[in-house]
Each structure stands twice: as structure tokens, then as C-alpha cells.
CSV table of C-alpha atoms in Angstrom, one decimal:
chain,number,residue,atom,x,y,z
G,19,MET,CA,38.4,2.7,-16.3
G,20,ALA,CA,38.3,2.8,-12.7
G,21,ALA,CA,40.7,5.6,-12.0
G,22,LEU,CA,38.5,7.6,-14.7
G,23,GLU,CA,35.6,6.9,-12.8
G,24,THR,CA,37.2,8.1,-9.5
G,25,TRP,CA,38.7,11.0,-11.2
G,26,LEU,CA,35.2,12.2,-12.7
G,27,ARG,CA,33.2,11.3,-9.5
G,28,THR,CA,35.8,13.8,-7.6
G,29,ALA,CA,35.7,16.4,-10.1
G,30,GLU,CA,32.0,16.3,-10.0
G,31,ARG,CA,31.8,16.8,-6.5
G,32,VAL,CA,34.4,19.6,-6.6
G,33,LEU,CA,32.4,21.4,-9.4
G,34,TRP,CA,29.0,20.9,-7.9
G,35,GLY,CA,30.4,21.5,-4.5
G,36,PRO,CA,29.2,24.3,-1.9
G,37,GLY,CA,31.3,27.2,-3.7
G,38,THR,CA,29.2,26.4,-7.0
G,39,LEU,CA,26.0,26.3,-5.4
G,40,ALA,CA,26.7,29.4,-3.3
G,41,LEU,CA,27.9,31.4,-6.5
G,42,LEU,CA,24.6,30.6,-8.2
G,43,LEU,CA,22.7,31.7,-5.2
G,44,GLY,CA,24.9,34.8,-4.7
G,45,THR,CA,24.8,35.8,-8.2
G,46,GLY,CA,21.0,35.6,-8.4
G,47,ALA,CA,20.6,37.5,-5.3
G,48,PHE,CA,23.2,40.4,-6.4
G,49,LEU,CA,21.4,40.5,-9.8
G,50,THR,CA,17.9,40.5,-8.1
G,51,VAL,CA,19.0,43.7,-5.9
G,52,ARG,CA,21.2,45.1,-8.5
G,53,LEU,CA,17.9,45.0,-11.2
G,54,GLY,CA,15.8,46.4,-8.2
G,55,PHE,CA,13.8,43.7,-7.6
G,56,LEU,CA,12.1,44.2,-11.4
G,57,PRO,CA,11.9,40.5,-12.3
G,58,TRP,CA,9.7,40.0,-9.2
G,59,ARG,CA,7.8,43.2,-9.6
G,60,ASN,CA,7.0,42.7,-13.2
G,61,LEU,CA,6.2,39.1,-12.8
G,62,GLY,CA,2.5,39.5,-13.4
G,63,TRP,CA,3.2,41.6,-16.6
G,64,ALA,CA,5.8,38.8,-17.9
G,65,LEU,CA,3.5,35.9,-17.4
G,66,ARG,CA,0.2,37.9,-19.0
G,67,SER,CA,2.8,38.9,-21.9
G,68,VAL,CA,3.7,35.1,-22.5
G,69,LEU,CA,0.0,34.1,-23.0
G,70,SER,CA,-0.9,37.1,-25.1
G,71,ARG,CA,-1.7,36.6,-28.9
G,72,GLU,CA,0.8,38.9,-29.4
G,73,ALA,CA,3.7,36.4,-28.3
G,74,ARG,CA,2.5,33.7,-30.5
G,75,ARG,CA,3.0,35.8,-33.7
G,76,GLY,CA,5.3,34.8,-36.0
G,77,GLY,CA,7.3,37.2,-38.6
G,78,GLU,CA,10.5,37.5,-40.5
G,79,GLY,CA,13.8,37.3,-39.2
G,80,GLY,CA,12.9,35.2,-36.1
G,81,VAL,CA,10.9,32.8,-34.2
G,82,SER,CA,7.8,34.0,-32.0
G,83,PRO,CA,8.8,35.2,-28.5
G,84,PHE,CA,6.4,32.3,-27.3
G,85,ALA,CA,8.4,29.8,-29.4
G,86,ALA,CA,11.8,30.7,-28.3
G,87,LEU,CA,10.4,30.1,-25.1
G,88,MET,CA,8.9,26.9,-25.5
G,89,THR,CA,12.3,25.8,-27.3
G,90,ALA,CA,14.1,26.9,-24.0
G,91,LEU,CA,11.5,25.3,-22.0
G,92,ALA,CA,12.0,22.1,-24.4
G,93,ALA,CA,15.7,21.8,-23.3
G,94,THR,CA,15.0,22.4,-19.6
G,95,ILE,CA,11.4,20.6,-18.8
G,96,GLY,CA,12.9,17.0,-18.8
G,97,THR,CA,14.0,14.3,-16.6
G,98,GLY,CA,14.9,16.5,-13.6
G,99,ASN,CA,11.2,17.2,-13.0
G,100,ILE,CA,10.3,13.6,-12.4
G,101,VAL,CA,13.6,12.2,-11.6
G,102,GLY,CA,15.6,15.0,-10.1
G,103,VAL,CA,12.7,16.2,-7.5
G,104,ALA,CA,12.3,12.2,-5.9
G,105,THR,CA,16.3,12.5,-6.0
G,106,ALA,CA,16.3,15.6,-4.0
G,107,LEU,CA,13.8,14.6,-1.7
G,108,THR,CA,15.5,11.4,-0.6
G,109,ALA,CA,18.6,12.7,-0.3
G,110,GLY,CA,18.0,15.8,1.4
G,111,GLY,CA,14.6,15.7,3.1
G,112,PRO,CA,11.1,17.2,2.2
G,113,GLY,CA,13.2,20.8,2.9
G,114,ALA,CA,14.8,20.3,-0.3
G,115,LEU,CA,11.9,21.3,-2.1
G,116,VAL,CA,11.8,24.7,-0.3
G,117,TRP,CA,15.2,25.2,-1.2
G,118,MET,CA,14.6,24.1,-4.8
G,119,GLU,CA,11.6,27.1,-4.7
G,120,VAL,CA,14.2,29.6,-3.4
G,121,SER,CA,16.9,29.0,-5.7
G,122,ALA,CA,13.9,29.3,-8.6
G,123,LEU,CA,12.9,32.8,-7.2
G,124,LEU,CA,16.8,33.8,-7.2
G,125,GLY,CA,17.1,32.4,-10.6
G,126,MET,CA,14.6,34.5,-12.3
G,127,ALA,CA,17.0,37.8,-12.5
G,128,THR,CA,19.6,35.3,-13.5
G,129,LYS,CA,17.6,34.1,-16.6
G,130,PHE,CA,16.2,37.7,-17.0
G,131,THR,CA,19.8,39.0,-17.5
G,132,GLU,CA,21.3,36.2,-19.5
G,133,CYS,CA,18.7,36.2,-21.8
G,134,THR,CA,18.1,40.1,-22.2
G,135,LEU,CA,22.3,40.1,-22.9
G,136,ALA,CA,21.8,37.4,-25.5
G,137,VAL,CA,19.2,39.3,-27.1
G,138,LYS,CA,21.1,42.7,-27.3
G,139,TYR,CA,24.3,41.3,-28.7
G,140,ARG,CA,22.7,38.9,-31.3
G,141,ARG,CA,23.9,38.2,-34.7
G,142,ARG,CA,22.0,37.7,-37.9
G,143,ASP,CA,23.1,35.1,-40.5
G,144,ARG,CA,22.5,35.7,-44.3
G,145,GLN,CA,18.6,35.1,-44.2
G,146,GLY,CA,18.3,37.6,-41.6
G,147,GLN,CA,17.6,35.1,-38.7
G,148,PRO,CA,18.9,35.9,-35.6
G,149,TYR,CA,21.1,33.6,-33.4
G,150,GLY,CA,23.5,34.2,-30.3
G,151,GLY,CA,24.1,32.9,-26.9
G,152,PRO,CA,26.6,33.9,-24.0
G,153,MET,CA,29.6,33.1,-26.1
G,154,TYR,CA,28.8,36.1,-28.4
G,155,VAL,CA,28.0,38.4,-25.5
G,156,MET,CA,31.5,37.5,-23.8
G,157,ALA,CA,33.2,38.0,-27.2
G,158,ASP,CA,31.6,41.2,-27.9
G,159,THR,CA,32.1,43.0,-24.6
G,160,LEU,CA,35.1,41.6,-22.7
G,161,GLY,CA,37.9,41.8,-25.5
G,162,ARG,CA,40.4,39.0,-25.7
G,163,PRO,CA,39.5,37.2,-22.5
G,164,GLY,CA,36.0,37.4,-23.3
G,165,ALA,CA,36.6,35.4,-26.7
G,166,VAL,CA,38.4,32.8,-24.8
G,167,LEU,CA,35.7,32.6,-22.3
G,168,GLY,CA,33.4,32.5,-25.1
G,169,ALA,CA,35.1,29.5,-26.4
G,170,VAL,CA,35.6,27.7,-23.0
G,171,PHE,CA,31.6,28.3,-22.6
G,172,ALA,CA,30.7,26.9,-26.3
G,173,LEU,CA,33.2,23.9,-25.8
G,174,PHE,CA,31.3,22.7,-22.7
G,175,ALA,CA,27.8,23.4,-24.2
G,176,VAL,CA,28.5,21.2,-27.0
G,177,GLY,CA,30.0,18.5,-24.5
G,178,ALA,CA,26.6,19.4,-22.7
G,179,SER,CA,24.4,18.9,-25.4
G,180,PHE,CA,25.8,15.8,-26.2
G,181,GLY,CA,25.9,14.4,-22.6
G,182,ILE,CA,22.7,15.8,-20.7
G,183,GLY,CA,20.8,16.6,-24.4
G,184,SER,CA,21.0,13.5,-26.3
G,185,LEU,CA,22.7,10.2,-24.4
G,186,THR,CA,21.3,10.5,-20.9
G,187,GLN,CA,17.5,11.3,-22.4
G,188,ALA,CA,17.5,8.9,-24.9
G,189,ASN,CA,18.7,6.4,-22.2
G,190,SER,CA,15.8,7.6,-20.0
G,191,ILE,CA,13.5,7.2,-22.9
G,192,SER,CA,14.5,3.6,-23.5
G,193,ALA,CA,14.2,2.6,-19.5
G,194,ALA,CA,10.7,4.3,-19.4
G,195,LEU,CA,9.3,2.4,-22.4
G,196,ASP,CA,11.1,-0.7,-21.3
G,197,THR,CA,9.2,-0.6,-17.9
G,198,ALA,CA,5.9,0.6,-19.4
G,199,PHE,CA,5.4,-1.3,-22.3
G,200,SER,CA,8.7,-3.7,-22.7
G,201,LEU,CA,9.9,-2.2,-25.9
G,202,PRO,CA,13.4,-3.2,-27.3
G,203,PRO,CA,16.0,-0.4,-26.5
G,204,ALA,CA,17.4,-0.7,-30.0
G,205,ALA,CA,13.9,-0.3,-31.6
G,206,VAL,CA,13.4,2.9,-29.2
G,207,GLY,CA,16.9,4.3,-30.1
G,208,ALA,CA,16.1,4.1,-33.6
G,209,VAL,CA,12.8,5.6,-33.7
G,210,THR,CA,14.1,8.1,-31.1
G,211,ALA,CA,17.0,9.0,-33.5
G,212,ALA,CA,15.4,9.3,-36.3
G,213,LEU,CA,12.4,11.5,-35.0
G,214,ALA,CA,14.9,13.8,-33.9
G,215,LEU,CA,16.7,13.9,-37.1
G,216,VAL,CA,13.8,14.6,-38.9
G,217,ILE,CA,13.0,17.7,-36.2
G,218,ILE,CA,16.8,19.1,-35.9
G,219,LEU,CA,17.1,19.1,-39.8
G,220,GLY,CA,14.3,21.7,-40.0
G,221,GLY,CA,16.5,24.3,-37.7
G,222,ILE,CA,15.2,26.4,-35.2
G,223,ARG,CA,11.8,27.0,-37.1
G,224,GLY,CA,11.3,23.3,-37.2
G,225,ILE,CA,12.5,22.8,-33.5
G,226,ALA,CA,10.3,25.7,-32.4
G,227,ARG,CA,7.3,24.4,-34.2
G,228,VAL,CA,7.4,21.0,-32.8
G,229,SER,CA,8.3,22.5,-29.2
G,230,SER,CA,5.4,24.9,-29.2
G,231,VAL,CA,2.8,21.8,-29.3
G,232,LEU,CA,4.7,19.4,-27.8
G,233,VAL,CA,5.9,21.4,-24.4
G,234,PRO,CA,2.4,22.7,-23.5
G,235,ALA,CA,0.8,19.1,-24.2
G,236,MET,CA,3.2,17.4,-21.9
G,237,ALA,CA,3.1,19.9,-19.2
G,238,VAL,CA,-0.8,19.8,-19.1
G,239,LEU,CA,-0.9,15.8,-19.1
G,240,TYR,CA,1.6,15.8,-16.2
G,241,LEU,CA,0.2,18.4,-14.1
G,242,GLY,CA,-3.2,16.9,-14.5
G,243,ALA,CA,-2.1,13.6,-13.3
G,244,GLY,CA,0.3,15.2,-10.4
G,245,LEU,CA,-2.7,17.4,-9.2
G,246,ALA,CA,-5.0,14.1,-9.2
G,247,VAL,CA,-2.3,12.4,-6.7
G,248,ILE,CA,-2.4,15.6,-4.5
G,249,LEU,CA,-5.9,16.0,-4.4
G,250,GLY,CA,-6.7,12.0,-3.7
G,251,ASN,CA,-4.1,12.6,-0.9
G,252,TRP,CA,-5.5,15.9,0.4
G,253,ARG,CA,-6.0,14.8,4.0
G,254,ASN,CA,-2.2,14.3,4.1
G,255,LEU,CA,-1.3,17.8,2.6
G,256,PRO,CA,-1.3,20.2,5.6
G,257,GLN,CA,1.1,17.7,7.1
G,258,ALA,CA,3.5,17.3,3.9
G,259,VAL,CA,3.6,21.3,3.7
G,260,GLY,CA,4.6,21.6,7.5
G,261,ASP,CA,7.0,18.9,7.3
G,262,LEU,CA,8.8,20.8,3.7
G,263,PHE,CA,9.1,24.2,5.8
G,264,LEU,CA,10.4,22.4,9.1
G,265,CYS,CA,13.1,20.4,7.3
G,266,ALA,CA,14.4,22.9,5.3
G,267,LEU,CA,15.2,24.9,8.6
G,268,SER,CA,15.5,22.4,11.0
G,269,PRO,CA,18.3,19.9,12.0
G,270,ARG,CA,15.9,17.0,12.4
G,271,ALA,CA,16.1,13.6,10.6
G,272,ALA,CA,14.7,13.7,7.3
G,273,ALA,CA,12.4,11.4,5.6
G,274,GLY,CA,14.1,8.4,3.7
G,275,GLY,CA,16.7,8.0,6.2
G,276,ALA,CA,18.5,11.5,5.0
G,277,ALA,CA,20.5,13.5,7.7
G,278,GLY,CA,18.0,16.3,6.8
G,279,SER,CA,19.8,19.3,8.1
G,280,LEU,CA,19.7,22.7,6.6
G,281,LEU,CA,22.8,22.1,4.9
G,282,THR,CA,21.9,19.2,3.4
G,283,SER,CA,18.3,20.1,2.0
G,284,LEU,CA,19.9,23.6,0.8
G,285,ARG,CA,22.3,21.5,-1.1
G,286,TRP,CA,20.1,19.0,-2.8
G,287,GLY,CA,17.6,21.9,-3.4
G,288,VAL,CA,19.8,24.0,-5.0
G,289,ALA,CA,21.6,21.8,-7.2
G,290,ARG,CA,18.3,20.0,-8.1
G,291,GLY,CA,17.0,23.3,-8.9
G,292,VAL,CA,19.6,24.6,-11.0
G,293,PHE,CA,19.7,21.5,-13.0
G,294,SER,CA,15.7,21.7,-13.8
G,295,ASN,CA,15.4,25.2,-14.9
G,296,GLU,CA,19.2,25.8,-16.0
G,297,ALA,CA,19.2,29.1,-14.5
G,298,GLY,CA,23.0,30.4,-14.8
G,299,LEU,CA,24.2,27.9,-17.2
G,300,GLY,CA,23.5,30.1,-20.0
G,301,SER,CA,21.7,27.6,-22.4
G,302,ALA,CA,18.6,29.2,-22.4
G,303,ALA,CA,20.1,32.4,-23.7
G,304,ILE,CA,21.0,30.7,-27.0
G,305,SER,CA,17.3,30.0,-27.8
G,306,ALA,CA,15.8,33.5,-26.4
G,307,ALA,CA,18.8,35.1,-28.8
G,308,ALA,CA,16.5,33.6,-31.8
G,309,ALA,CA,13.3,35.4,-30.9
G,310,ARG,CA,11.5,38.0,-32.6
G,311,THR,CA,11.2,41.0,-30.4
G,312,ASP,CA,11.4,44.8,-30.4
G,313,CYS,CA,13.6,45.0,-26.9
G,314,PRO,CA,16.2,42.8,-25.3
G,315,ALA,CA,14.4,43.2,-21.9
G,316,ARG,CA,11.3,42.3,-23.1
G,317,GLN,CA,12.4,38.6,-24.3
G,318,GLY,CA,14.2,38.6,-20.9
G,319,TYR,CA,11.1,39.0,-19.1
G,320,VAL,CA,9.3,36.5,-21.3
G,321,SER,CA,12.3,33.7,-21.0
G,322,MET,CA,12.4,34.3,-17.2
G,323,THR,CA,9.0,32.8,-16.9
G,324,GLY,CA,10.3,29.6,-18.0
G,325,ILE,CA,11.5,29.2,-14.1
G,326,VAL,CA,7.9,29.5,-13.0
G,327,PHE,CA,6.6,26.6,-15.3
G,328,ASP,CA,9.5,24.5,-14.8
G,329,THR,CA,10.3,24.9,-11.2
G,330,LEU,CA,7.6,26.9,-9.4
G,331,ILE,CA,4.6,24.7,-10.9
G,332,LEU,CA,6.0,21.4,-12.4
G,333,CYS,CA,8.4,20.4,-9.8
G,334,THR,CA,6.2,21.7,-7.0
G,335,VAL,CA,3.8,19.5,-7.9
G,336,THR,CA,6.0,16.3,-8.4
G,337,GLY,CA,7.2,17.1,-4.8
G,338,LEU,CA,3.7,17.7,-3.3
G,339,ALA,CA,2.7,14.6,-4.7
G,340,ILE,CA,5.6,12.4,-3.1
G,341,CYS,CA,5.1,14.1,0.3
G,342,ALA,CA,1.2,13.9,0.6
G,343,SER,CA,1.1,10.4,-0.7
G,344,GLY,CA,3.3,9.1,2.2
G,345,VAL,CA,5.6,7.2,0.4
G,346,LEU,CA,8.7,9.2,1.2
G,347,GLY,CA,10.4,7.4,4.1
G,348,ALA,CA,7.9,4.6,4.0
G,349,PRO,CA,9.1,1.0,4.9
G,350,GLU,CA,7.7,-0.3,1.6
G,351,ALA,CA,9.7,2.5,-0.6
G,352,ARG,CA,12.9,2.2,1.4
G,353,GLY,CA,15.9,2.2,-1.2
G,354,THR,CA,13.5,3.6,-3.9
G,355,ASP,CA,14.6,6.7,-5.5
G,356,GLY,CA,14.3,8.7,-8.9
G,357,ALA,CA,11.2,7.8,-11.2
G,358,ALA,CA,10.8,5.1,-9.1
G,359,LEU,CA,9.6,6.8,-6.2
G,360,THR,CA,7.6,9.2,-8.5
G,361,ILE,CA,5.7,6.2,-9.7
G,362,LEU,CA,5.2,4.9,-6.2
G,363,ALA,CA,3.4,8.2,-5.1
G,364,PHE,CA,1.3,8.6,-8.3
G,365,SER,CA,0.3,4.9,-7.9
G,366,THR,CA,-1.2,5.6,-4.5
G,367,VAL,CA,-4.2,7.3,-6.3
G,368,LEU,CA,-4.3,6.4,-9.9
G,369,GLY,CA,-2.7,2.8,-9.7
G,370,ARG,CA,-1.4,1.1,-12.6
G,371,THR,CA,-2.3,3.9,-14.8
G,372,GLY,CA,-0.2,6.4,-12.4
G,373,ALA,CA,2.9,4.3,-13.3
G,374,VAL,CA,2.2,4.3,-16.8
G,375,LEU,CA,1.9,8.1,-17.3
G,376,VAL,CA,4.5,8.8,-15.4
G,377,CYS,CA,6.7,6.5,-17.8
G,378,VAL,CA,4.9,8.4,-20.5
G,379,CYS,CA,5.9,11.6,-19.4
G,380,VAL,CA,9.5,10.8,-18.9
G,381,THR,CA,9.4,9.8,-22.3
G,382,LEU,CA,8.2,13.2,-23.6
G,383,PHE,CA,10.2,15.3,-21.2
G,384,ALA,CA,13.1,13.4,-22.5
G,385,PHE,CA,12.4,13.6,-26.1
G,386,SER,CA,11.8,17.4,-25.9
G,387,THR,CA,15.0,18.1,-23.8
G,388,ILE,CA,16.5,16.2,-27.0
G,389,ILE,CA,14.9,18.5,-29.3
G,390,GLY,CA,16.0,21.6,-27.5
G,391,TRP,CA,19.5,21.0,-26.5
G,392,ALA,CA,19.7,20.2,-30.3
G,393,TYR,CA,19.3,23.8,-31.4
G,394,GLN,CA,21.5,25.0,-28.3
G,395,GLY,CA,24.2,22.7,-29.0
G,396,GLU,CA,24.5,23.4,-32.5
G,397,THR,CA,24.5,27.1,-32.0
G,398,ALA,CA,27.7,26.4,-29.4
G,399,PHE,CA,29.3,24.2,-32.1
G,400,GLY,CA,28.6,26.8,-35.0
G,401,TYR,CA,30.3,29.3,-32.8
G,402,LEU,CA,33.5,27.3,-32.5
G,403,THR,CA,33.6,26.5,-36.4
G,404,GLY,CA,32.8,29.6,-37.7
G,405,GLY,CA,29.3,28.2,-38.9
G,406,ARG,CA,30.6,25.1,-40.6
G,407,GLY,CA,29.8,21.4,-40.3
G,408,LEU,CA,26.3,22.0,-38.7
G,409,SER,CA,24.9,19.2,-40.7
G,410,LEU,CA,27.6,16.9,-39.3
G,411,TYR,CA,26.6,18.1,-35.8
G,412,ARG,CA,22.9,17.4,-36.5
G,413,THR,CA,23.7,13.9,-37.7
G,414,VAL,CA,25.9,12.9,-34.8
G,415,PHE,CA,23.9,14.2,-32.3
G,416,ALA,CA,20.7,12.3,-33.6
G,417,LEU,CA,23.2,9.0,-33.8
G,418,THR,CA,24.1,9.6,-30.2
G,419,ALA,CA,20.3,9.0,-29.3
G,420,PHE,CA,20.4,6.0,-30.5
G,421,TRP,CA,23.8,4.8,-28.7
G,422,GLY,CA,22.3,6.3,-25.3
G,423,ALA,CA,19.2,3.9,-25.4
G,424,VAL,CA,21.1,0.8,-25.8
G,425,VAL,CA,24.2,1.4,-23.6
G,426,GLN,CA,24.8,2.2,-19.6
G,427,LEU,CA,25.8,5.6,-19.2
G,428,GLU,CA,26.7,6.2,-15.9
G,429,THR,CA,30.0,7.9,-16.7
G,430,VAL,CA,28.3,10.1,-19.4
G,431,PHE,CA,26.0,11.2,-16.5
G,432,ARG,CA,28.9,12.6,-14.7
G,433,LEU,CA,30.6,13.8,-17.6
G,434,ALA,CA,27.4,15.6,-18.5
G,435,ASP,CA,26.9,17.2,-15.0
G,436,ILE,CA,31.0,18.6,-15.1
G,437,CYS,CA,30.2,20.2,-18.7
G,438,ASN,CA,27.3,21.8,-16.9
G,439,ALA,CA,29.4,23.3,-14.2
G,440,LEU,CA,31.9,24.4,-16.5
G,441,MET,CA,29.4,26.1,-18.6
G,442,ALA,CA,28.3,27.7,-15.4
G,443,LEU,CA,31.5,29.2,-14.4
G,444,PRO,CA,32.2,31.8,-17.2
G,445,ASN,CA,28.7,32.7,-17.8
G,446,LEU,CA,28.2,33.6,-14.5
G,447,LEU,CA,31.3,35.7,-14.4
G,448,CYS,CA,30.1,37.3,-17.4
G,449,LEU,CA,26.7,38.3,-16.2
G,450,LEU,CA,28.2,39.6,-12.9
G,451,LEU,CA,31.0,41.9,-15.0
G,452,LEU,CA,28.0,43.2,-17.3
G,453,SER,CA,25.3,43.5,-14.7
G,454,GLY,CA,25.1,47.2,-15.1
G,455,THR,CA,24.0,46.7,-18.9
G,456,ALA,CA,21.2,44.5,-17.9
G,457,ALA,CA,20.2,47.2,-15.4
G,458,LYS,CA,20.2,49.6,-17.8
G,459,GLU,CA,18.3,47.7,-20.4
G,460,ALA,CA,15.5,46.8,-17.6
G,461,ARG,CA,15.3,50.4,-16.3
G,462,ASN,CA,14.8,51.9,-20.0
G,463,PHE,CA,12.3,49.0,-20.6
G,464,GLN,CA,10.2,50.1,-17.2
G,465,ILE,CA,10.1,53.7,-18.6
G,466,ARG,CA,8.0,51.9,-21.7
G,467,LEU,CA,6.2,49.9,-19.3
G,468,LYS,CA,5.0,52.9,-17.7
G,469,ALA,CA,4.2,54.9,-20.5
G,470,GLY,CA,1.9,52.6,-21.8
G,471,GLY,CA,3.7,49.8,-23.7
G,472,ARG,CA,2.3,46.9,-21.9
G,473,LYS,CA,1.4,45.1,-24.7
């Protein structure tokens, strides 16, 4: 067992080393330029479009664009927004938050490209429901090598769905409810598994309906609490913001005992940013492919806004709350990390209520990740099996949530990280090879926008 753990630790370090992080940032930068900076130039339009009444309308042959985005956000808005940010700040110093934002800005082009291509090359089932994802894009455009890459992507997407999508999220729910209310893990696991199964048996429409309510509600709850903490520590805010940029570009020691060099901040910021918004992993493209839309690029822009809500807003609020509270690097917080550090920060203004709110938000965020990843993993599983055995997948997926709530999962966490990296590599290769196709879709849609097609 020790040998397996050592091998997994080595594989994780290699797969999420400087090479992969450089590939993620480099792909984002290349696509941003290749697309003529259109993801940045059209961000205002994209945000207005997401919040419009048109984006919420359902219809035959797919879910609404808003529901598709909420399903993708259900999978990406998770414990990484609370735990991951705290971990990045502890290991990489305050500057890690700046690099998290930089990776998000570059990741918008990546998310736009993968979601646009997924809609362009999607399929339809017998009921007319659209479905797709990077595996179908690879198979349809890259010939026999593409079929192999698609199978590799789908295999590790299924692995990631069980690891990061079910087991680890249920474990986070169990730990949070035990901390806040002393609830027994077995009971928490049983309820989590049962609720998840009821929702995912309804397919994409059932998942989208729940996500469209749950995701906005939990985001507003967490944002309200986070902003209260920031405002309660407003005198520390200018110094905190200054430290963010100073530590991001300076070799001086960081708070929390980390080296805090530029490279350390960059590594942790990019890594946690990717885990938060999943730009480049290809998972969000699976949800995007189910959207009812008249143009691939339109849904690409809608899906791209998920990075704004996930990283540029939620992660920023978490980071600023921790930095402004003064707990990062404080003697009483030495050795504190993850959710415990966020709880400590929220408690500076909200007291015991802050601790309970963080635990409740961890629970909601983790459960939304479970149901969001259920659809994405199911679609990848269907690609591998030709659409067979989906009911079996749904049942096993829900049962793993029960298992995750009652056991220690350090090895599973490492396996999930490895699966994420092995999803990203074929997906990023596909995006680079098909960047011209995505750029053409973006230019054609830009013509429509200029002609008055902004609604």
C-alpha cells in the first residue's frame, strides 16, 4: 500500500508539474490571441446574455442555455472555491490569488473553444436530446487517432466523475456536517446517496432543473457571507490587496511560512484556479453540448461566463476574506489550512455563525458538484459503452457517494487529480489542433452580433 501511495504521489507531482501548468496557460494565451481577443471583447455581451430571459427559456431538443451553464457550474463550483483557495494562499502566499485570476482570464478562451466545438460536433439521441463532449469532437475530426484520444479522454472522465465528482465530495459533506452539527457519517452518506440518485435518474433535464435553483442560491448565500467578512475588515483591505500583487511578483517571503516566490505563487495559483473552474479539462463542454442554441459560438460565450462566476467572483471573495481578516500567517492560525482557515477568517466577523455558514456552503457546493459531475461522467461512460449501461452507472455513482462519506480518501484524492490531468492532455491537444475551426465560428458569430443579433 505504501508503494502504491508513493507511486501515486510521484505521478501526481509529474502530471501537475510545471509542464502541464505551462501547457494550460500557454493554450489559454494562444487561443486568446487566435480568437482575436473576442472572449474578452464580448464578455459584457456574454454576461448580459446569460442573465437575459431568453437564456432561461426551455424548449424541445435540449435544456436552456442558462440551465446548461448552471449544470456545468454545479460541477465546477465546489469545495475548491472554499478549500482550494485557502490551500493556495497557505502554500503559495497571497500572490497565488493573483495568478489564479490570471489563469482564469486566459482560461476564458479555452472554455469558449472547448464548449463551442462540443456544440458544433454534438449528436442527438432517439428523443432528439443533444449530447456531446470532447470525445465526440476528437472522434469526428481527428480520424483514427481522434477515436483513440476520445476513448482516453472518456475513460479518465469516468474516473474523475467517481473520484472528484462523487467520493471526495461526499467525504467533504460528511466532514462539514460532522464539524457543524455532529451528524454521523453513515447517515449523511445514506441521505446524500439517496438524494443524488433521485436527481440523476431524471437525466440532464432533472439535473438542470435542480442546478438552476441550487447553484444561484448557494452562490448568493456564500457571497453575502464573504462580502460581510470583507466589509467587516475593510481597514485591512488596502494592505491585503497590496500584499496580493507584491507577493505575486516578488521573491519575498509569504504569509503562512511559504516561500512565496513568483514561481511558487504562480504554481499554486494556476493549479488551484484550474481545479476551481476546470478550463482545459473539457468537462464543462459535456454540459454545454446539451444546450438548446442556434449557434455553437453563442453557447461558447454563455459557458465561458462560468469562469467569471466561479473564479473571478467566488474565489476572489474567499481570497480577499482570508487576506483581509489577518488570519493568514497569524500565530494562532499556524498549521491551519483548507476549510479550517476559511472558517477562521469568517469567524473574525460572523463568529460561530460564520463557521456554520462555511460548513453549510461546503455541503451545498459539494452536493452540486456531485449532481453536475453525474451527467458529465454518464455521457463519457455512454461514449465508451455505446450508450449501454447508463442506469448501472447512475446507481454505482450514487452508491460511491455513500462510501465516500464513511472512509478516508487520501488515495482517492490523488487518483482524482491524476484523472483530471489525463483528461486535460488530450483535450488541450484537440483544442490546439482545432483552434482554426473555433476561430471561424467566433468570427462568423461576430458578424451576426454586428448585424444586430445581440438578442
